[in-house]
PDB file of C-alpha atoms in Angstrom:
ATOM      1  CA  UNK X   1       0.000   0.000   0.000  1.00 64.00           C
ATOM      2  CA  UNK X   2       1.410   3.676  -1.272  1.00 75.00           C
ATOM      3  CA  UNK X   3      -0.276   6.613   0.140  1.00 74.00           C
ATOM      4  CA  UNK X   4      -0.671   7.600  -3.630  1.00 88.00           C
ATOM      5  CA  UNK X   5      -2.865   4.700  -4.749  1.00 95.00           C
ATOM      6  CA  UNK X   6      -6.283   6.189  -4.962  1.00 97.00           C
ATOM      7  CA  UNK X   7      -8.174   3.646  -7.593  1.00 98.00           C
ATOM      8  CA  UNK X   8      -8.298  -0.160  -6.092  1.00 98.00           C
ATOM      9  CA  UNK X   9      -6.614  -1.037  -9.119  1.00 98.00           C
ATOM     10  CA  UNK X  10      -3.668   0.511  -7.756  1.00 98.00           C
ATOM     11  CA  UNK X  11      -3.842  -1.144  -4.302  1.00 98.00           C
ATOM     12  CA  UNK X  12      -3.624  -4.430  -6.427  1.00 98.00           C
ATOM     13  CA  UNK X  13      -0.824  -2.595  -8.251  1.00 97.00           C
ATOM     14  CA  UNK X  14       1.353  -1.732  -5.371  1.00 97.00           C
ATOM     15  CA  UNK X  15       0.458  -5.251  -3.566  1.00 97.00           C
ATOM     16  CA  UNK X  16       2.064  -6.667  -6.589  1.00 97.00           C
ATOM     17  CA  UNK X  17       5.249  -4.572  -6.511  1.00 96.00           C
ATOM     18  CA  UNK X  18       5.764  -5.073  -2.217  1.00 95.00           C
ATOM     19  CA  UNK X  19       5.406  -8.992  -2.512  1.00 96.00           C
ATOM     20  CA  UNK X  20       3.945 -10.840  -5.631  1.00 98.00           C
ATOM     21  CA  UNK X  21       4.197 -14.258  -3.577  1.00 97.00           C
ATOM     22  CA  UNK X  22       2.588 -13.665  -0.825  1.00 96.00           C
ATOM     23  CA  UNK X  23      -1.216 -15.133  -0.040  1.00 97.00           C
ATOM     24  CA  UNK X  24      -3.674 -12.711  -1.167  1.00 98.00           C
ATOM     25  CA  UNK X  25      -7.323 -14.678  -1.134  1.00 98.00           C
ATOM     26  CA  UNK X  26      -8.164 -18.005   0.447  1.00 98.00           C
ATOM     27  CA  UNK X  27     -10.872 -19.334  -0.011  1.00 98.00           C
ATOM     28  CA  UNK X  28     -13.649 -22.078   1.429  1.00 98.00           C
ATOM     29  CA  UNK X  29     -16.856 -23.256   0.049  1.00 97.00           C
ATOM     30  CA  UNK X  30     -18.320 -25.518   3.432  1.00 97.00           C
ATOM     31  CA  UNK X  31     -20.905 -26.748   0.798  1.00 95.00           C
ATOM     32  CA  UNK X  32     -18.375 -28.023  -1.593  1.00 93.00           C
ATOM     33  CA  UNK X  33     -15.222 -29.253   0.516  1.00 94.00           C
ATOM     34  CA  UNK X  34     -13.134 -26.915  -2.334  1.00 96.00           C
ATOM     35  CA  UNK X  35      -9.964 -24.742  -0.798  1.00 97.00           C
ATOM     36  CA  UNK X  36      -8.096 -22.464  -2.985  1.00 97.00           C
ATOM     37  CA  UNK X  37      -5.117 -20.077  -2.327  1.00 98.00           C
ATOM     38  CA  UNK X  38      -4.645 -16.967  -4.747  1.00 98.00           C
ATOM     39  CA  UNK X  39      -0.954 -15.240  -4.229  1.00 98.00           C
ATOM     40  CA  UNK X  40      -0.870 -11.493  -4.884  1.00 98.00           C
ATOM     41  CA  UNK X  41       0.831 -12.350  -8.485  1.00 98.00           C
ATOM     42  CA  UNK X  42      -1.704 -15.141  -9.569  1.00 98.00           C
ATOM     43  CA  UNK X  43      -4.917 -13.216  -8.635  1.00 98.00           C
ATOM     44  CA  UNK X  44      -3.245 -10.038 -10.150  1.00 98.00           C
ATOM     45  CA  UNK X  45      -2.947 -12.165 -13.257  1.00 98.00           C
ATOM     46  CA  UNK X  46      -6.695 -13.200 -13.182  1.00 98.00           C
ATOM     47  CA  UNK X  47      -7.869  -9.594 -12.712  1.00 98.00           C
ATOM     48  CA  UNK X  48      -5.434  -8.318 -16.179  1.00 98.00           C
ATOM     49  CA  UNK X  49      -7.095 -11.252 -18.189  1.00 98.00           C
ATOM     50  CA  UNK X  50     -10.502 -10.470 -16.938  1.00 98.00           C
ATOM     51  CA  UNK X  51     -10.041  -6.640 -17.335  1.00 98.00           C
ATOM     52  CA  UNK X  52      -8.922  -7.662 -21.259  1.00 98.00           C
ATOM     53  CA  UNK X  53     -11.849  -9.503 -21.292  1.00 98.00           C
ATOM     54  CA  UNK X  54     -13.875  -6.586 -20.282  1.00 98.00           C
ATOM     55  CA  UNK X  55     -12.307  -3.728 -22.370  1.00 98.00           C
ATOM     56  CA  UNK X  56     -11.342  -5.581 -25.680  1.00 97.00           C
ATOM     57  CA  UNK X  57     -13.505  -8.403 -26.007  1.00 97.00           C
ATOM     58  CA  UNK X  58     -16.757  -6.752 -24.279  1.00 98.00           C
ATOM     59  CA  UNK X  59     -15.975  -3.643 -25.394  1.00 97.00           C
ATOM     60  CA  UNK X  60     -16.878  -1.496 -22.255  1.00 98.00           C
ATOM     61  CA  UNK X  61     -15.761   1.873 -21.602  1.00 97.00           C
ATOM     62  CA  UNK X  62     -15.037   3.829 -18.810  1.00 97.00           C
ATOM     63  CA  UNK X  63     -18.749   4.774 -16.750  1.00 97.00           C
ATOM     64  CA  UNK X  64     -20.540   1.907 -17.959  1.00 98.00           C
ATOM     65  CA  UNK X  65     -21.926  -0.547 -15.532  1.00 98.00           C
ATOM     66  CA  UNK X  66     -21.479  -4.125 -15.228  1.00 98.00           C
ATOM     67  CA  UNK X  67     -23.892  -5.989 -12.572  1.00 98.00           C
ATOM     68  CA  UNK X  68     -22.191  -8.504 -10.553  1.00 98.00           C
ATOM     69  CA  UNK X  69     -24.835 -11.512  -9.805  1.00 98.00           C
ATOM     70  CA  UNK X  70     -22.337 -13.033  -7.846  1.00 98.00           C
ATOM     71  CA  UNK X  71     -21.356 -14.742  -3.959  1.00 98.00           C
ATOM     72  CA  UNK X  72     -18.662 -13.970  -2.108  1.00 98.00           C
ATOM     73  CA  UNK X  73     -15.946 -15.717  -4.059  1.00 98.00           C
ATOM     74  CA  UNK X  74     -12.581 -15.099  -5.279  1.00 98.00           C
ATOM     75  CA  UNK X  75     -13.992 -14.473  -9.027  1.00 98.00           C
ATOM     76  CA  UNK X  76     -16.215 -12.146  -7.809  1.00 98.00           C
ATOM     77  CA  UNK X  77     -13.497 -10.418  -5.858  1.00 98.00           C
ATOM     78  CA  UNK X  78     -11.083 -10.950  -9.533  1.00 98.00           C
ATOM     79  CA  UNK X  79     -13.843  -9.209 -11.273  1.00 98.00           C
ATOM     80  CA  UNK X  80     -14.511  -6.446  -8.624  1.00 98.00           C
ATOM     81  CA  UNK X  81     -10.585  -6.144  -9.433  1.00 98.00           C
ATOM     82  CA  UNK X  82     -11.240  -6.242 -12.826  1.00 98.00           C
ATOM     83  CA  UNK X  83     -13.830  -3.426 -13.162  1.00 98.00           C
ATOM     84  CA  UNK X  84     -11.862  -1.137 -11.277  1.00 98.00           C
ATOM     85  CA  UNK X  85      -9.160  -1.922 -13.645  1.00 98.00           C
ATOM     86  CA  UNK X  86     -10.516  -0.367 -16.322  1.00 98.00           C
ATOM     87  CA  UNK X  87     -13.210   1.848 -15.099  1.00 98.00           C
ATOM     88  CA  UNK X  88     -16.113   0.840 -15.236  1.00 98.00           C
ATOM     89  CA  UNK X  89     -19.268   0.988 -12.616  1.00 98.00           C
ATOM     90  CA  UNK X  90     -19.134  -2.617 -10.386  1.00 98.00           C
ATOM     91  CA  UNK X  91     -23.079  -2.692  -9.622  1.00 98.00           C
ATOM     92  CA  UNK X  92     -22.755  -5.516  -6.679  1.00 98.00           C
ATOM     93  CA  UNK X  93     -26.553  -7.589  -6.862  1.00 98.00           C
ATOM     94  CA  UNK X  94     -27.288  -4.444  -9.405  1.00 98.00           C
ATOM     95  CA  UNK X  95     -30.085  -4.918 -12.107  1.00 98.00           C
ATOM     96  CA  UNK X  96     -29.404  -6.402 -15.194  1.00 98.00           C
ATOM     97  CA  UNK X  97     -32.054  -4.401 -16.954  1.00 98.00           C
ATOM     98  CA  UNK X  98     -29.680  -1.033 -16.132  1.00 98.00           C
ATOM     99  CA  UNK X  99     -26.543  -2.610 -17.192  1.00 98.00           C
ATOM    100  CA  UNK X 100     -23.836  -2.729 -20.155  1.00 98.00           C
ATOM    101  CA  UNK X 101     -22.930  -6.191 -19.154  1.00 98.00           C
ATOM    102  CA  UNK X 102     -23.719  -8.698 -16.183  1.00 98.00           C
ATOM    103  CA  UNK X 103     -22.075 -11.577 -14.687  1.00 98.00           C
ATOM    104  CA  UNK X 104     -24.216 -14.145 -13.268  1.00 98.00           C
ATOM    105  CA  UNK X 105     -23.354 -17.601 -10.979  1.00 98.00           C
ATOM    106  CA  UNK X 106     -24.973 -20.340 -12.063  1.00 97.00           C
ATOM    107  CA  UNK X 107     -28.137 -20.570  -9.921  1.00 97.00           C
ATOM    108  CA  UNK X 108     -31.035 -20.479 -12.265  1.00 97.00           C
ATOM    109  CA  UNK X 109     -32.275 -17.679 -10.449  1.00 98.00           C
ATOM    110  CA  UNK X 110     -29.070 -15.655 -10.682  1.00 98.00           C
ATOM    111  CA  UNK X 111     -29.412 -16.526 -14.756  1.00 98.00           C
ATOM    112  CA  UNK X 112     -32.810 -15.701 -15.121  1.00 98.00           C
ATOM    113  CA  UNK X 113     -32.743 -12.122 -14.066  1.00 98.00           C
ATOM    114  CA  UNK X 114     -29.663 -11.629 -15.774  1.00 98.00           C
ATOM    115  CA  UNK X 115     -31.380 -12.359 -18.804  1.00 98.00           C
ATOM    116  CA  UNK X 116     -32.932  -8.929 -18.601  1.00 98.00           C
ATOM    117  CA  UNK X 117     -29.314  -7.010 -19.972  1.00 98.00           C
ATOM    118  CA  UNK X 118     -29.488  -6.269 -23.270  1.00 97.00           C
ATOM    119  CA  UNK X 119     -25.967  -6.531 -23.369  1.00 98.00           C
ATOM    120  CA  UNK X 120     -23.453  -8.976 -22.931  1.00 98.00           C
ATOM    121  CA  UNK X 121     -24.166 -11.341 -20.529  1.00 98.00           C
ATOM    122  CA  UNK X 122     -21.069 -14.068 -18.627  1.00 98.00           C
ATOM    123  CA  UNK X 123     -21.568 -16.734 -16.636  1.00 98.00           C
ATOM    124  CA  UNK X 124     -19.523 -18.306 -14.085  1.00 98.00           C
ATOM    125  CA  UNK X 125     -20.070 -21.982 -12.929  1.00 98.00           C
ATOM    126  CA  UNK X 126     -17.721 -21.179  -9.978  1.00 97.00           C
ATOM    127  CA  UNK X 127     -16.603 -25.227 -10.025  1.00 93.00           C
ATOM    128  CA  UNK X 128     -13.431 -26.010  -8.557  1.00 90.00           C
ATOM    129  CA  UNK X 129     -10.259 -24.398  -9.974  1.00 85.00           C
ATOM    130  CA  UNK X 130     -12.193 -22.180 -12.268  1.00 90.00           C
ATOM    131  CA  UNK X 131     -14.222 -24.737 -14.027  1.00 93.00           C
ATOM    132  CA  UNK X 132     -15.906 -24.564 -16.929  1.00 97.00           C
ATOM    133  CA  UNK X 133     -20.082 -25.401 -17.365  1.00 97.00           C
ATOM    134  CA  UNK X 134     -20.397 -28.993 -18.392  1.00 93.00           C
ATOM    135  CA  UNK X 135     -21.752 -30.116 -21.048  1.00 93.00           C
ATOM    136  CA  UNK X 136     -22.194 -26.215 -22.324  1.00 95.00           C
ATOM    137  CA  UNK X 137     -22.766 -22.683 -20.335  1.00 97.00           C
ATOM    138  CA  UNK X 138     -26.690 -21.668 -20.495  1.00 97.00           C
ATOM    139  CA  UNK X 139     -27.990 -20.419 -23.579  1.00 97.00           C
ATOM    140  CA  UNK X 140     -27.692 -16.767 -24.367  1.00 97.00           C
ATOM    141  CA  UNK X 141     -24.307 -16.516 -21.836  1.00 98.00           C
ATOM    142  CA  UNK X 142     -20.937 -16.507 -22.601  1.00 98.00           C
ATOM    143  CA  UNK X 143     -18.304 -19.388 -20.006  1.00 98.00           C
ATOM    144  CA  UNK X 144     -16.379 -16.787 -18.449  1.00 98.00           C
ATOM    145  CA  UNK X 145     -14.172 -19.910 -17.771  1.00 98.00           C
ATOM    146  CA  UNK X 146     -13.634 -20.262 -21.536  1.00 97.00           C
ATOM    147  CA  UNK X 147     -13.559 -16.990 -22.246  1.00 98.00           C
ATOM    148  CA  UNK X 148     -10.524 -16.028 -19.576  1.00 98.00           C
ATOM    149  CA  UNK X 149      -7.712 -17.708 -20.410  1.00 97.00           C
ATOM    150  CA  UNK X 150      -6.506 -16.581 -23.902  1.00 97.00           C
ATOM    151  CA  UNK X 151      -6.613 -12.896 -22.623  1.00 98.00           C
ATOM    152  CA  UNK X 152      -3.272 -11.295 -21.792  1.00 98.00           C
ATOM    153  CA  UNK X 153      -1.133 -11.425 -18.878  1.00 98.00           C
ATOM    154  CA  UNK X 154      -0.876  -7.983 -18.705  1.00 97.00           C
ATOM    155  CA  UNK X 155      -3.511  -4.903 -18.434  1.00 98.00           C
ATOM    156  CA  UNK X 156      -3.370  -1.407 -19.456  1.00 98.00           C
ATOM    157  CA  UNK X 157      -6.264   0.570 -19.495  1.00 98.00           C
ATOM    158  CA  UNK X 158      -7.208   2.685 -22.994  1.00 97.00           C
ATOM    159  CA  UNK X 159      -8.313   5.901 -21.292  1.00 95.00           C
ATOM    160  CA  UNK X 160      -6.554   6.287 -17.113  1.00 96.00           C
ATOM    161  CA  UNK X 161      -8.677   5.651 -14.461  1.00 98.00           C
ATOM    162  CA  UNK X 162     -10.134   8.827 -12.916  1.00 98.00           C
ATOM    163  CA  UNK X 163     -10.299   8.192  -9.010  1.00 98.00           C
ATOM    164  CA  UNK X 164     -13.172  10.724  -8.690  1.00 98.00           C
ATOM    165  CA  UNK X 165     -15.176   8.822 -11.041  1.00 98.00           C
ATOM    166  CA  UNK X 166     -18.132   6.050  -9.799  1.00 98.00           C
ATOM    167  CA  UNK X 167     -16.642   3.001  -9.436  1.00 98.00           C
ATOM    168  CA  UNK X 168     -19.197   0.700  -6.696  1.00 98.00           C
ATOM    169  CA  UNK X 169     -22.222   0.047  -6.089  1.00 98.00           C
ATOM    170  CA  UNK X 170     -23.891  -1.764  -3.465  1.00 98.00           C
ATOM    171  CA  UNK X 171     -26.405  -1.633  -1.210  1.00 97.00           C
ATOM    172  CA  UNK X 172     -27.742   1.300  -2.875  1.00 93.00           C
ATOM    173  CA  UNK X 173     -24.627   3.271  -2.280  1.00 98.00           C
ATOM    174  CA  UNK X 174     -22.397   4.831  -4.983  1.00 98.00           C
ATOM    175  CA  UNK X 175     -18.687   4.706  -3.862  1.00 98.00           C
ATOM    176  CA  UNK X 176     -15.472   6.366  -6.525  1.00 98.00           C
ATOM    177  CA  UNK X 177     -12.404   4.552  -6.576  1.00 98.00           C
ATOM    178  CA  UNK X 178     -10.988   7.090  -4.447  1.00 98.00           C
ATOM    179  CA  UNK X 179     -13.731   6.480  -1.873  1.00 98.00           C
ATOM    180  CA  UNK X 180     -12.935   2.528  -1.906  1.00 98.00           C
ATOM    181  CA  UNK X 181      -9.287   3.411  -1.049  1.00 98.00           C
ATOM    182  CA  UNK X 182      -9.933   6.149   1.542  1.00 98.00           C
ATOM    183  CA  UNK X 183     -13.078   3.752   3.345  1.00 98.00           C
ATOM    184  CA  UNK X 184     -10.609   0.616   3.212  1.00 98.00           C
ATOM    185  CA  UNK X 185      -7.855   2.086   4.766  1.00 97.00           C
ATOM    186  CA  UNK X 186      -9.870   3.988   7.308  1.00 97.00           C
ATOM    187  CA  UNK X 187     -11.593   1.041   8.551  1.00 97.00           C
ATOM    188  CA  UNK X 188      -9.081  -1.510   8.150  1.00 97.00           C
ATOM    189  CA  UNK X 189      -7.594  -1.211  11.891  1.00 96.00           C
ATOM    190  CA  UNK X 190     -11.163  -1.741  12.928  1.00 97.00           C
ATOM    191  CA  UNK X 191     -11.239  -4.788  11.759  1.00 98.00           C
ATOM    192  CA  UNK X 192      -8.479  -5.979  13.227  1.00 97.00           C
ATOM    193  CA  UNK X 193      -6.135  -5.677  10.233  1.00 97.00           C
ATOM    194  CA  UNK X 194      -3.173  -3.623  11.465  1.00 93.00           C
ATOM    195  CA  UNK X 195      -0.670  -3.721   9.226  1.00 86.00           C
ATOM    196  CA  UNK X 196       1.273  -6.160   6.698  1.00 92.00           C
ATOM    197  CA  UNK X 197       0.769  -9.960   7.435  1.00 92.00           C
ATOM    198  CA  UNK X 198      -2.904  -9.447   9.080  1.00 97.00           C
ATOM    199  CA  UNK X 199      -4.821 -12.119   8.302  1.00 98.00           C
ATOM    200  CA  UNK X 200      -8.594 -12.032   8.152  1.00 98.00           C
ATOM    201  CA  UNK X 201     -11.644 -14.536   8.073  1.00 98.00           C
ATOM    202  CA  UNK X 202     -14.196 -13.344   6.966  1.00 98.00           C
ATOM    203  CA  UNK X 203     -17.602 -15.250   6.449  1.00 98.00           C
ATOM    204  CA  UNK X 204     -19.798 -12.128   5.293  1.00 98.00           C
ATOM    205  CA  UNK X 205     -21.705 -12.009   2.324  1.00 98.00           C
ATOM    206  CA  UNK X 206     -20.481  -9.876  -0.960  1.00 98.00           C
ATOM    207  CA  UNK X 207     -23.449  -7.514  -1.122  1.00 97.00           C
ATOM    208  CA  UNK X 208     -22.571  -4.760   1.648  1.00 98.00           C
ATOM    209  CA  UNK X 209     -20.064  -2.432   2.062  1.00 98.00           C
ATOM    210  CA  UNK X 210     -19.162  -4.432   5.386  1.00 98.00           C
ATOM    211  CA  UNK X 211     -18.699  -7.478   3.661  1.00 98.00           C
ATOM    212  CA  UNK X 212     -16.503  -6.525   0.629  1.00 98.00           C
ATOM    213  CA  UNK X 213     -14.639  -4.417   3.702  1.00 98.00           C
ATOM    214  CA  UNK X 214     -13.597  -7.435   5.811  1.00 98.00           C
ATOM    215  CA  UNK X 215     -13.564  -9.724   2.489  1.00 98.00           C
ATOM    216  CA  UNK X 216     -11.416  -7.862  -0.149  1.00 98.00           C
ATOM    217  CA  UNK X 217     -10.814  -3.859   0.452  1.00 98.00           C
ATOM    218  CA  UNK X 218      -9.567  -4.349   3.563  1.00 98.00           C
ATOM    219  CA  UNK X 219      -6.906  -6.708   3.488  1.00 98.00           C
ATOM    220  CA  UNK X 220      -5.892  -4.890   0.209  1.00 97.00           C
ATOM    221  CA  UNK X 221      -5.483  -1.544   1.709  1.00 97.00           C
ATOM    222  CA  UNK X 222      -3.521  -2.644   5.063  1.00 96.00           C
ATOM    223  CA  UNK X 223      -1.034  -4.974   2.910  1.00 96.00           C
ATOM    224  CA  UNK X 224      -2.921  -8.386   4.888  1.00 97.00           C
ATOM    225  CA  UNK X 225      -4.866 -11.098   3.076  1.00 98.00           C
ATOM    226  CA  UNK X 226      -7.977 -12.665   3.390  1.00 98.00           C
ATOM    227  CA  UNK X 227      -9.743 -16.074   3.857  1.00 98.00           C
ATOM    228  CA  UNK X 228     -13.004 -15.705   2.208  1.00 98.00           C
ATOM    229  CA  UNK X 229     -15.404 -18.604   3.438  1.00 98.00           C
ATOM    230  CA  UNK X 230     -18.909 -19.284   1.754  1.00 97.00           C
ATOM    231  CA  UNK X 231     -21.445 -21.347   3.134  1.00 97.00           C
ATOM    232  CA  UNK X 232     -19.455 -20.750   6.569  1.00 96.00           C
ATOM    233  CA  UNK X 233     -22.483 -21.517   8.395  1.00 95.00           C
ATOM    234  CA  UNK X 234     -22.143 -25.207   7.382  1.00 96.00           C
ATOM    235  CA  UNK X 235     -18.879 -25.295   9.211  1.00 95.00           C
ATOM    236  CA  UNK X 236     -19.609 -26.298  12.704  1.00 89.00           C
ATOM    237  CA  UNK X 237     -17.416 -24.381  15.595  1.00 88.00           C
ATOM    238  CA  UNK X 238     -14.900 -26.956  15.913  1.00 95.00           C
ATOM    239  CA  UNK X 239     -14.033 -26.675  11.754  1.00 97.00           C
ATOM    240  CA  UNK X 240     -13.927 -23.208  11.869  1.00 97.00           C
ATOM    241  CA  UNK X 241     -11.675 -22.922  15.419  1.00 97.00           C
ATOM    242  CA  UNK X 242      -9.229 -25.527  13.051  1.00 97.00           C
ATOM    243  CA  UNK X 243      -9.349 -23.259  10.088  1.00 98.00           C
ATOM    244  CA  UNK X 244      -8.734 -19.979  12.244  1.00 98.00           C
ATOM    245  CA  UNK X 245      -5.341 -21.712  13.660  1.00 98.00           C
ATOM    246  CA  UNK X 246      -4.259 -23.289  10.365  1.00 98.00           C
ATOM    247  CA  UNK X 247      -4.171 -20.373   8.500  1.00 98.00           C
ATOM    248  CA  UNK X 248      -3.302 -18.000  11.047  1.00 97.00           C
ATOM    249  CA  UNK X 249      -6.053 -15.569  11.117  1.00 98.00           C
ATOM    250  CA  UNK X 250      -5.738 -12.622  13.304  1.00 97.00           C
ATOM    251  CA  UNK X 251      -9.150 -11.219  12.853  1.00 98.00           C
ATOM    252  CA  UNK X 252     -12.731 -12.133  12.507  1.00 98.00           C
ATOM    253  CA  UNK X 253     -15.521 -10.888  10.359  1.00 98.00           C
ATOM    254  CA  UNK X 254     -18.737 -13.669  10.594  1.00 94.00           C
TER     255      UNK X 254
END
């Protein structure tokens, strides 16, 4: 973290630059069993390929407004990432039917109001590892999964990110990039993350301020890390009082 970074993009940035190898994102699904760890250099390398996604392939420009139908999840924190990468308005549980593009998990409900953008439209099976939709995504949707991976390793944005610009919605609130950065940092020691090496769990929902706070902002504004767990509530104490000493969390967010 550089007290010049004002966009989120250039928390990731500077993240990158202090220690690429370092754990960024872990993540749990209790429903699924599945554990992954992102390292500041592979989820950095995710968010480029996703933001080339977004501006060449997609087409978006700077002020236009993707809805995020998405959990708490590392994609959806990759494509929070992403969007701030290149601009463009991250509507968090936003409607479809006011969007240039929306991103949609694969519950059939998630798909079916997503079918009311008139513009693109991705979906994300969120399997294992990134996984693709088997047999075929749902009609009308592009696999993000199949989409991703030819994009470049590397991101640079046609037009510079203006801090003062909107960059976040949710929960009804507009947030600029700058605003991200200033709200992150401010509230960071609050949640227990006090400097490089905190380590947070966090178990809250994507779809308030508090929860992408304790499960992505946060931890990248202090220099910590997160482990992001969905479906915590399936965990009984015990699993979570394991996880908590295996992974050396400092700080709580359920």
């Amino acid at each position: 973290m550089n007290a010049t970074d004002r966009t989120p993009a250039d928390l990731l940035s500077s993240a990158l630059a202090a220690d690429p190898g370092r754990p960024l994102v872990t993540f749990y699904d209790d429903a699924t069993g599945e554990r992954v760890e992102l390292s500041v250099a592979t989820f950095a390398n995710w968010v480029a390929k996703t933001a080339n996604l977004l501006q060449d392939e997609l087409s978006v420009d700077p002020g236009d407004r993707v809805a995020l139908l998405l959990p708490a999840h590392w994609q959806t924190a990759v494509w929070l990432l992403a969007c701030a990468s290149v601009g463009v308005v991250a509507d968090v549980a936003g409607d479809p039917g006011a969007a240039d593009v929306v991103v949609s998990g694969p519950e059939p409900e998630s798909l079916e109001a997503a079918r009311a953008c008139s513009g693109a439209r991705i979906a994300l099976a969120l399997r294992p590892l990134g996984g693709r939709f088997a047999p075929a995504p749902p009609e009308g949707f592009a696999d993000y999964a199949v989409e991703v991976p030819g994009q470049g390793d590397r991101f640079v944005p046609y037009v510079p990110v203006d801090p003062e610009a909107p960059a976040l919605i949710v929960a009804g609130r507009e947030f600029s990039g700058a605003e991200v950065v200033e709200r992150a940092r401010a509230e960071a020691s609050g949640l227990g993350l006090t400097g490089p090496g905190a380590r947070i769990l966090s178990g809250l929902p994507y779809d308030t301020w508090e929860g992408l706070s304790a499960g992505l902002y946060g931890p990248l504004a202090s220099g910590g890390s997160v482990v992001l767990c969905r479906h915590l509530e399936l965990a009984g104490a015990g699993v979570v009082d394991q996880r908590i000493e295996a992974e050396r969390v400092s700080a709580t967010a359920r």
